[in-house]
C-alpha cells in the first residue's frame, strides 16, 4: 500500500482544510489515517466500523484484547457511545475537555466489541488539537485511535516516527509537526463510585483530585514489575515503549545516581571485552547533568531540562527512538521524582526499561 503524507498546520488555513477533507474521506471509506494530537500521534479509523478498526490491530500488530480510545470533537457525540456520565465524570469532562484526558465509562451497544476489547466500558477523549478536532468533525464519526506506532515500540511524537513504523501499512499520515505534550492522555475510569487513575499523563493526579477529591490509583500505575495481578484494561500488562537497547534506569539522589551510572558503564565495558556481539553504550541524561559524563566513552542523549518536566515529557519518545537510530545496545538513564508529570515520565520510562530500575 502506498502511504500518502499531507502537511497540515494547527492554524488550519483553507489549504489545510481541503487536505483534511481528503483525510476525512479516507476515514469514512474505512481506511487508516495517522494524525497528530496534542499528546502523541494517533492511528485513526472510523470508530463505528468494526472492519476499519480491525485494520488498526493488524497494522500495529496490537493484541486484540487491548481496547481503543474513541476520539470525539463535540459533546453531542458522547451520547451515542456512552451511558450518561456520573457526577465525577461530568466534572472531569467539563474541567479537562477538550484536552489530554480519557474517561472510561459504561458503553452503549452501538460501540463495536472490537473497540472495547470485550469490556462493558468504553474509553472516550475529546482532544484539543485543532487538526485532530477538524479531522473528527469532517469525518462525522468518532475516530478510534491508539498511538501510531508498531505495538511495543515507543509512541510517535513526529510524523517521521509514524512513517518509520507504519509506512506501507496505512493509507495516510497527516504531518502536523511535533506533538506539544509528548505523552499519551491521562486515563481515569469513572464507571464506578470512586474514579480510578488507570494511566498517568500530563494532567496530573493532583489536577484530577483538585477537581473531584480523592481517587483510587490502579496498582499498575506504580508497578515496579509486570505482576501476575489482572489489570483493569488488558493493555496495561503489555510491554510498551521499548527501544531495542537494554535500558536500565538509575533512580535516586542525583549525585549517587551519577556514580552508579559510571559504575554500570564500566562494568558493561568490561563485559563487552568478552562478548563477540557489538556493544554500543548510551547514557540518557538531562541538560543539568550532561557535562558530568562528557569524558565517558559513550553516546550521550539529553531529555531536556530536569527543571522543566514538560520538556522531558515532550522529548522522551524522540530520545527512545534516537537510541535505536544510533544502534545502542545498552542504555543507562537517570530517573525522575515521581510527583506531578514526573509520575507519568517514570511510568513510561519504567515500561520502556522492562522495569529494570536500580535504586540508589
Ligand atoms: P493507546 O491508545 O495505545 O495508548 O492505548 C489505549 C489504552 O486505553 C489501552 O491500552 C487501555 O489501557 C485504555 N483503555 C481503552 N479502553 C478502555 C476501557 N474500556 N477500560 C479501561 N481502559 C481502557
Ligand atoms: Mg500505545
Coordinates of C-alpha atoms and ligand atoms in Angstrom, one line a residue:
X1 CA 0.0 0.0 0.0
X2 CA 1.2 3.5 -0.8
X3 CA 1.1 5.7 2.3
X4 CA 0.5 9.4 1.3
X5 CA 1.7 12.2 3.6
X6 CA 0.0 15.5 3.9
X7 CA 1.4 18.5 5.8
X8 CA -1.1 20.5 7.8
X9 CA -0.7 23.2 10.4
X10 CA -2.7 23.9 13.6
X11 CA -3.7 27.3 12.1
X12 CA -6.0 25.4 9.7
X13 CA -5.6 27.5 6.6
X14 CA -8.1 27.0 3.7
X15 CA -5.5 24.7 2.1
X16 CA -5.1 22.7 5.3
X17 CA -8.9 22.3 5.5
X18 CA -9.2 20.9 2.0
X19 CA -6.3 18.4 2.7
X20 CA -8.2 17.4 5.9
X21 CA -11.4 17.0 3.8
X22 CA -9.5 14.4 1.8
X23 CA -8.2 12.7 5.0
X24 CA -11.8 12.6 6.4
X25 CA -12.8 10.9 3.2
X26 CA -10.3 8.1 3.8
X27 CA -11.7 7.6 7.3
X28 CA -15.3 7.5 6.1
X29 CA -14.2 4.9 3.4
X30 CA -12.9 2.6 6.1
X31 CA -9.2 3.5 5.7
X32 CA -6.4 4.2 8.2
X33 CA -5.1 7.8 8.8
X34 CA -2.4 8.6 11.3
X35 CA -2.9 12.1 12.7
X36 CA -1.4 14.5 15.2
X37 CA -3.0 15.3 18.6
X38 CA -1.6 17.3 21.5
X39 CA -0.5 14.1 23.2
X40 CA 1.1 11.8 20.6
X41 CA 0.2 10.8 17.0
X42 CA -2.9 8.6 16.8
X43 CA -3.6 5.8 14.2
X44 CA -7.2 6.6 13.3
X45 CA -10.1 4.7 11.8
X46 CA -13.9 5.1 11.8
X47 CA -14.8 4.0 15.4
X48 CA -18.2 2.8 14.4
X49 CA -16.9 0.4 11.7
X50 CA -15.5 -2.9 13.1
X51 CA -13.8 -3.8 9.8
X52 CA -11.9 -0.4 9.8
X53 CA -11.0 -0.9 13.5
X54 CA -9.7 -4.4 12.8
X55 CA -7.2 -2.8 10.4
X56 CA -5.7 -0.8 13.2
X57 CA -4.9 -4.0 15.1
X58 CA -3.4 -5.5 12.0
X59 CA -1.2 -2.5 11.1
X60 CA 0.1 -2.1 14.6
X61 CA 0.4 -5.8 15.5
X62 CA -1.7 -4.9 18.5
X63 CA -3.1 -7.7 20.7
X64 CA -6.9 -7.9 20.1
X65 CA -7.8 -7.6 23.8
X66 CA -6.2 -4.2 24.1
X67 CA -9.1 -1.7 23.7
X68 CA -9.1 1.5 21.7
X69 CA -9.9 5.1 22.7
X70 CA -12.7 6.8 20.8
X71 CA -12.0 10.4 19.9
X72 CA -14.8 12.9 19.7
X73 CA -14.9 16.6 18.7
X74 CA -18.3 17.5 20.2
X75 CA -20.2 16.6 23.4
X76 CA -23.2 15.6 21.3
X77 CA -21.2 12.6 20.0
X78 CA -20.9 11.2 23.5
X79 CA -24.5 10.1 24.0
X80 CA -24.2 7.6 21.1
X81 CA -21.2 5.9 22.7
X82 CA -21.6 6.1 26.5
X83 CA -24.2 5.9 29.2
X84 CA -24.7 9.2 30.9
X85 CA -21.6 10.2 32.8
X86 CA -21.9 10.2 36.6
X87 CA -21.2 13.4 38.5
X88 CA -17.5 12.9 38.7
X89 CA -17.3 12.1 35.0
X90 CA -19.2 15.3 34.2
X91 CA -16.9 17.4 36.4
X92 CA -13.8 15.9 34.7
X93 CA -15.2 16.3 31.2
X94 CA -16.2 19.9 32.0
X95 CA -12.9 20.7 33.5
X96 CA -10.5 19.0 31.1
X97 CA -12.2 18.6 27.7
X98 CA -11.0 19.3 25.1
X99 CA -7.6 18.1 26.3
X100 CA -5.4 15.2 27.2
X101 CA -7.8 13.3 29.4
X102 CA -9.5 10.0 28.6
X103 CA -12.6 8.9 30.5
X104 CA -13.7 5.3 30.8
X105 CA -17.4 4.8 31.4
X106 CA -20.3 2.4 30.7
X107 CA -20.8 1.9 26.9
X108 CA -23.8 1.7 24.7
X109 CA -24.3 -1.3 22.4
X110 CA -23.5 1.0 19.4
X111 CA -19.8 0.7 20.3
X112 CA -18.3 -2.2 18.3
X113 CA -17.0 -5.0 20.5
X114 CA -13.6 -4.7 18.9
X115 CA -13.2 -1.2 20.1
X116 CA -13.9 -2.0 23.8
X117 CA -11.9 -5.3 23.8
X118 CA -14.9 -7.1 25.0
X119 CA -15.3 -4.9 28.1
X120 CA -18.6 -3.4 29.1
X121 CA -17.0 0.1 29.2
X122 CA -15.6 2.5 26.6
X123 CA -12.8 5.0 26.7
X124 CA -13.5 8.4 25.2
X125 CA -11.4 11.5 24.7
X126 CA -12.0 15.0 23.2
X127 CA -8.6 16.2 22.0
X128 CA -7.7 19.9 21.9
X129 CA -5.5 19.8 18.8
X130 CA -7.3 21.8 16.1
X131 CA -6.1 19.4 13.4
X132 CA -7.4 16.3 15.3
X133 CA -10.8 18.1 16.0
X134 CA -11.2 19.2 12.4
X135 CA -10.5 15.6 11.2
X136 CA -13.1 14.1 13.6
X137 CA -15.6 16.8 12.7
X138 CA -15.1 16.4 8.9
X139 CA -15.3 12.6 9.2
X140 CA -18.6 12.8 11.0
X141 CA -17.8 9.8 13.2
X142 CA -15.9 9.2 16.4
X143 CA -12.3 8.2 15.5
X144 CA -10.8 5.1 17.2
X145 CA -7.1 5.8 17.6
X146 CA -4.4 4.2 19.6
X147 CA -0.9 5.6 19.4
X148 CA 0.5 5.4 15.9
X149 CA 3.4 3.0 16.4
X150 CA 4.1 -0.6 16.0
X151 CA 2.9 -2.4 19.1
X152 CA 5.5 -2.4 21.9
X153 CA 7.6 0.4 20.3
X154 CA 7.8 4.0 21.7
X155 CA 4.8 6.1 20.7
X156 CA 5.2 8.5 17.8
X157 CA 5.6 12.3 18.5
X158 CA 6.6 13.2 14.9
X159 CA 5.3 12.2 11.5
X160 CA 8.7 10.7 10.8
X161 CA 8.2 8.3 13.7
X162 CA 4.9 7.2 12.2
X163 CA 6.4 6.7 8.8
X164 CA 9.3 4.6 10.2
X165 CA 6.9 2.2 11.9
X166 CA 3.8 2.2 9.6
X167 CA 4.7 3.3 6.1
X168 CA 3.2 0.9 3.5
X169 CA 0.7 -0.4 6.1
X170 CA -1.7 2.6 6.3
X171 CA -3.4 4.9 3.8
X172 CA -2.3 8.3 5.0
X173 CA -0.2 10.3 7.5
X174 CA -1.2 13.8 8.5
X175 CA 2.0 15.6 9.4
X176 CA 1.3 18.4 11.9
X177 CA 4.8 18.7 13.3
X178 CA 6.0 17.7 16.8
X179 CA 3.5 16.7 19.5
X180 CA 3.3 19.5 22.1
X181 CA 2.8 17.3 25.1
X182 CA 4.5 14.1 24.0
X183 CA 2.9 11.6 26.5
X184 CA -0.4 9.7 26.0
X185 CA -3.5 11.0 27.7
X186 CA -4.3 10.6 31.4
X187 CA -6.9 7.8 31.7
X188 CA -9.5 7.9 34.5
X189 CA -12.1 5.2 34.9
X190 CA -15.3 6.9 36.1
X191 CA -17.6 3.9 35.6
X192 CA -17.6 3.2 39.4
X193 CA -18.5 5.3 42.5
X194 CA -14.9 6.4 43.1
X195 CA -12.8 7.4 40.0
X196 CA -9.7 5.4 39.4
X197 CA -6.5 6.5 37.6
X198 CA -5.6 3.9 35.0
X199 CA -2.8 5.7 33.2
X200 CA -1.0 9.0 34.3
X201 CA -0.4 11.7 31.8
X202 CA 0.3 15.4 31.7
X203 CA -2.9 16.1 33.5
X204 CA -1.6 15.0 36.9
X205 CA -3.1 13.1 39.8
X206 CA -3.2 16.5 41.7
X207 CA -5.1 18.1 38.8
X208 CA -7.7 15.3 38.9
X209 CA -8.0 15.3 42.7
X210 CA -8.4 19.1 42.9
X211 CA -11.5 18.6 40.7
X212 CA -13.2 15.5 42.2
X213 CA -11.4 14.8 45.5
X214 CA -9.6 11.6 46.4
X215 CA -9.4 9.0 43.7
X216 CA -8.1 5.5 43.5
X217 CA -4.9 4.6 41.7
X218 CA -4.7 1.4 39.7
X219 CA -1.7 -0.7 41.1
X220 CA -0.3 -0.9 37.5
X221 CA 0.5 2.8 37.6
X222 CA 3.3 2.5 40.1
X223 CA 4.2 -1.1 39.3
X224 CA 7.9 -2.0 39.7
X225 CA 7.4 -5.2 37.7
X226 CA 5.0 -6.9 35.5
X227 CA 2.9 -8.6 38.2
X228 CA 0.5 -11.5 38.0
X229 CA -2.4 -9.4 39.1
X230 CA -5.1 -8.8 36.5
X231 CA -5.1 -5.1 35.4
X232 CA -8.4 -3.3 34.7
X233 CA -7.6 -2.9 31.0
X234 CA -5.6 -5.8 29.4
X235 CA -3.3 -3.4 27.5
X236 CA -1.8 -2.2 30.8
X237 CA 0.0 -5.6 31.1
X238 CA 1.9 -5.5 27.8
X239 CA 5.5 -4.4 27.2
X240 CA 5.4 -0.8 25.9
X241 CA 7.5 2.0 24.6
X242 CA 10.6 -0.2 24.5
X243 CA 13.7 0.7 22.5
X244 CA 15.8 -2.1 21.1
X245 CA 18.6 -1.3 23.6
X246 CA 18.5 -2.9 27.1
X247 CA 17.6 0.2 29.1
X248 CA 18.3 0.5 32.8
X249 CA 17.0 3.3 35.0
X250 CA 19.1 4.5 37.9
X251 CA 16.8 6.3 40.3
X252 CA 17.6 8.2 43.5
X253 CA 19.6 11.2 44.7
X254 CA 21.4 12.6 41.6
X255 CA 25.0 12.5 42.9
X256 CA 24.6 8.9 43.8
X257 CA 22.8 8.2 40.5
X258 CA 25.7 9.6 38.5
X259 CA 28.2 7.5 40.4
X260 CA 26.1 4.4 39.9
X261 CA 25.9 5.1 36.2
X262 CA 29.7 5.4 36.0
X263 CA 30.0 2.0 37.6
X264 CA 27.4 0.4 35.4
X265 CA 29.0 1.7 32.2
X266 CA 32.4 0.5 33.4
X267 CA 31.1 -3.0 34.2
X268 CA 29.3 -3.1 30.9
X269 CA 32.5 -2.2 29.0
X270 CA 34.5 -4.9 30.8
X271 CA 31.8 -7.3 30.0
X272 CA 31.9 -6.3 26.3
X273 CA 35.6 -7.4 26.1
X274 CA 34.5 -10.9 26.5
X275 CA 31.5 -10.7 24.1
X276 CA 31.5 -11.3 20.4
X277 CA 28.5 -9.1 19.7
X278 CA 28.9 -5.4 19.3
X279 CA 28.4 -3.2 22.3
X280 CA 27.2 0.4 21.9
X281 CA 26.6 2.2 25.2
X282 CA 24.5 5.3 25.8
X283 CA 23.7 7.4 28.8
X284 CA 20.3 9.2 28.9
X285 CA 20.7 12.3 31.0
X286 CA 19.4 15.9 31.3
X287 CA 20.8 19.3 30.4
X288 CA 21.7 20.0 34.0
X289 CA 23.9 16.8 34.2
X290 CA 25.3 16.2 30.8
X291 CA 28.7 17.7 31.4
X292 CA 29.4 15.2 34.2
X293 CA 29.5 12.4 31.6
X294 CA 31.4 14.4 28.9
X295 CA 34.6 12.3 29.1
X296 CA 33.0 8.9 29.1
X297 CA 33.3 6.7 26.0
X298 CA 29.6 6.5 25.5
X299 CA 26.9 8.3 23.4
X300 CA 25.1 11.0 25.4
X301 CA 21.4 11.8 25.0
X302 CA 19.7 14.6 26.9
X303 CA 16.0 14.5 27.6
X304 CA 16.0 18.3 28.2
X305 CA 15.8 20.4 31.3
X306 CA 15.1 18.5 34.5
X307 CA 13.7 21.7 35.9
X308 CA 11.1 21.6 33.1
X309 CA 9.3 18.2 33.4
X310 CA 7.0 19.2 30.5
X311 CA 10.1 19.4 28.3
X312 CA 11.3 16.0 29.4
X313 CA 7.8 14.6 28.6
X314 CA 7.8 16.1 25.2
X315 CA 11.3 14.7 24.3
X316 CA 11.0 11.2 25.9
X317 CA 9.8 9.1 22.9
X318 CA 12.1 11.0 20.4
X319 CA 15.1 10.1 22.6
X320 CA 14.0 6.5 23.0
X321 CA 13.7 6.3 19.2
X322 CA 17.1 8.0 18.7
X323 CA 18.7 5.2 20.8
X324 CA 17.5 2.8 18.1
X325 CA 18.8 5.1 15.3
X326 CA 22.2 5.1 16.9
X327 CA 22.1 1.3 17.3
X328 CA 22.6 1.5 21.0
X329 CA 22.7 -1.9 22.7
X330 CA 22.9 -0.8 26.3
X331 CA 21.5 2.4 27.8
X332 CA 21.5 3.8 31.3
X333 CA 19.0 6.6 32.2
X334 CA 18.8 8.9 35.1
X335 CA 15.4 8.8 37.0
X336 CA 12.9 11.5 37.9
X337 CA 10.9 12.3 41.0
X338 CA 7.6 10.5 40.8
X339 CA 5.5 13.6 41.5
X340 CA 3.4 15.7 39.1
X341 CA 4.3 15.0 35.5
X342 CA 7.3 13.0 36.9
X343 CA 5.0 10.2 37.8
X344 CA 3.9 9.9 34.1
X345 CA 7.5 10.2 32.8
X346 CA 8.7 7.4 35.2
X347 CA 5.7 5.3 34.4
X348 CA 6.6 5.3 30.7
X349 CA 10.4 5.1 31.3
X350 CA 10.0 2.1 33.6
X351 CA 7.9 0.3 31.0
X352 CA 10.5 1.2 28.3
X353 CA 13.1 -0.3 30.6
X354 CA 11.1 -3.5 31.2
X355 CA 11.1 -2.4 34.9
X356 CA 14.9 -2.7 35.2
X357 CA 15.3 0.0 37.9
X358 CA 18.4 0.4 40.1
X359 CA 17.5 2.4 43.2
X360 CA 20.4 4.3 44.8
Ligands
LIG1 P1 -3.2 3.6 23.4 O1 -4.2 4.3 22.6 O2 -2.3 2.7 22.6 O3 -2.4 4.5 24.3 O4 -4.0 2.6 24.3 C1 -5.3 2.9 24.8 C2 -5.4 2.4 26.2 O5 -6.6 2.9 26.7 C3 -5.4 0.9 26.4 O6 -4.2 0.3 26.4 C4 -6.2 0.8 27.7 O7 -5.2 0.8 28.7 C5 -7.0 2.0 27.8 N1 -8.4 1.7 27.6 C6 -9.1 1.7 26.4 N2 -10.4 1.3 26.6 C7 -10.5 1.0 27.9 C8 -11.6 0.5 28.7 N3 -12.8 0.3 28.3 N4 -11.3 0.3 30.0 C9 -10.1 0.6 30.5 N5 -9.0 1.1 29.8 C10 -9.3 1.3 28.5
LIG2 MG1 0.1 2.9 22.7

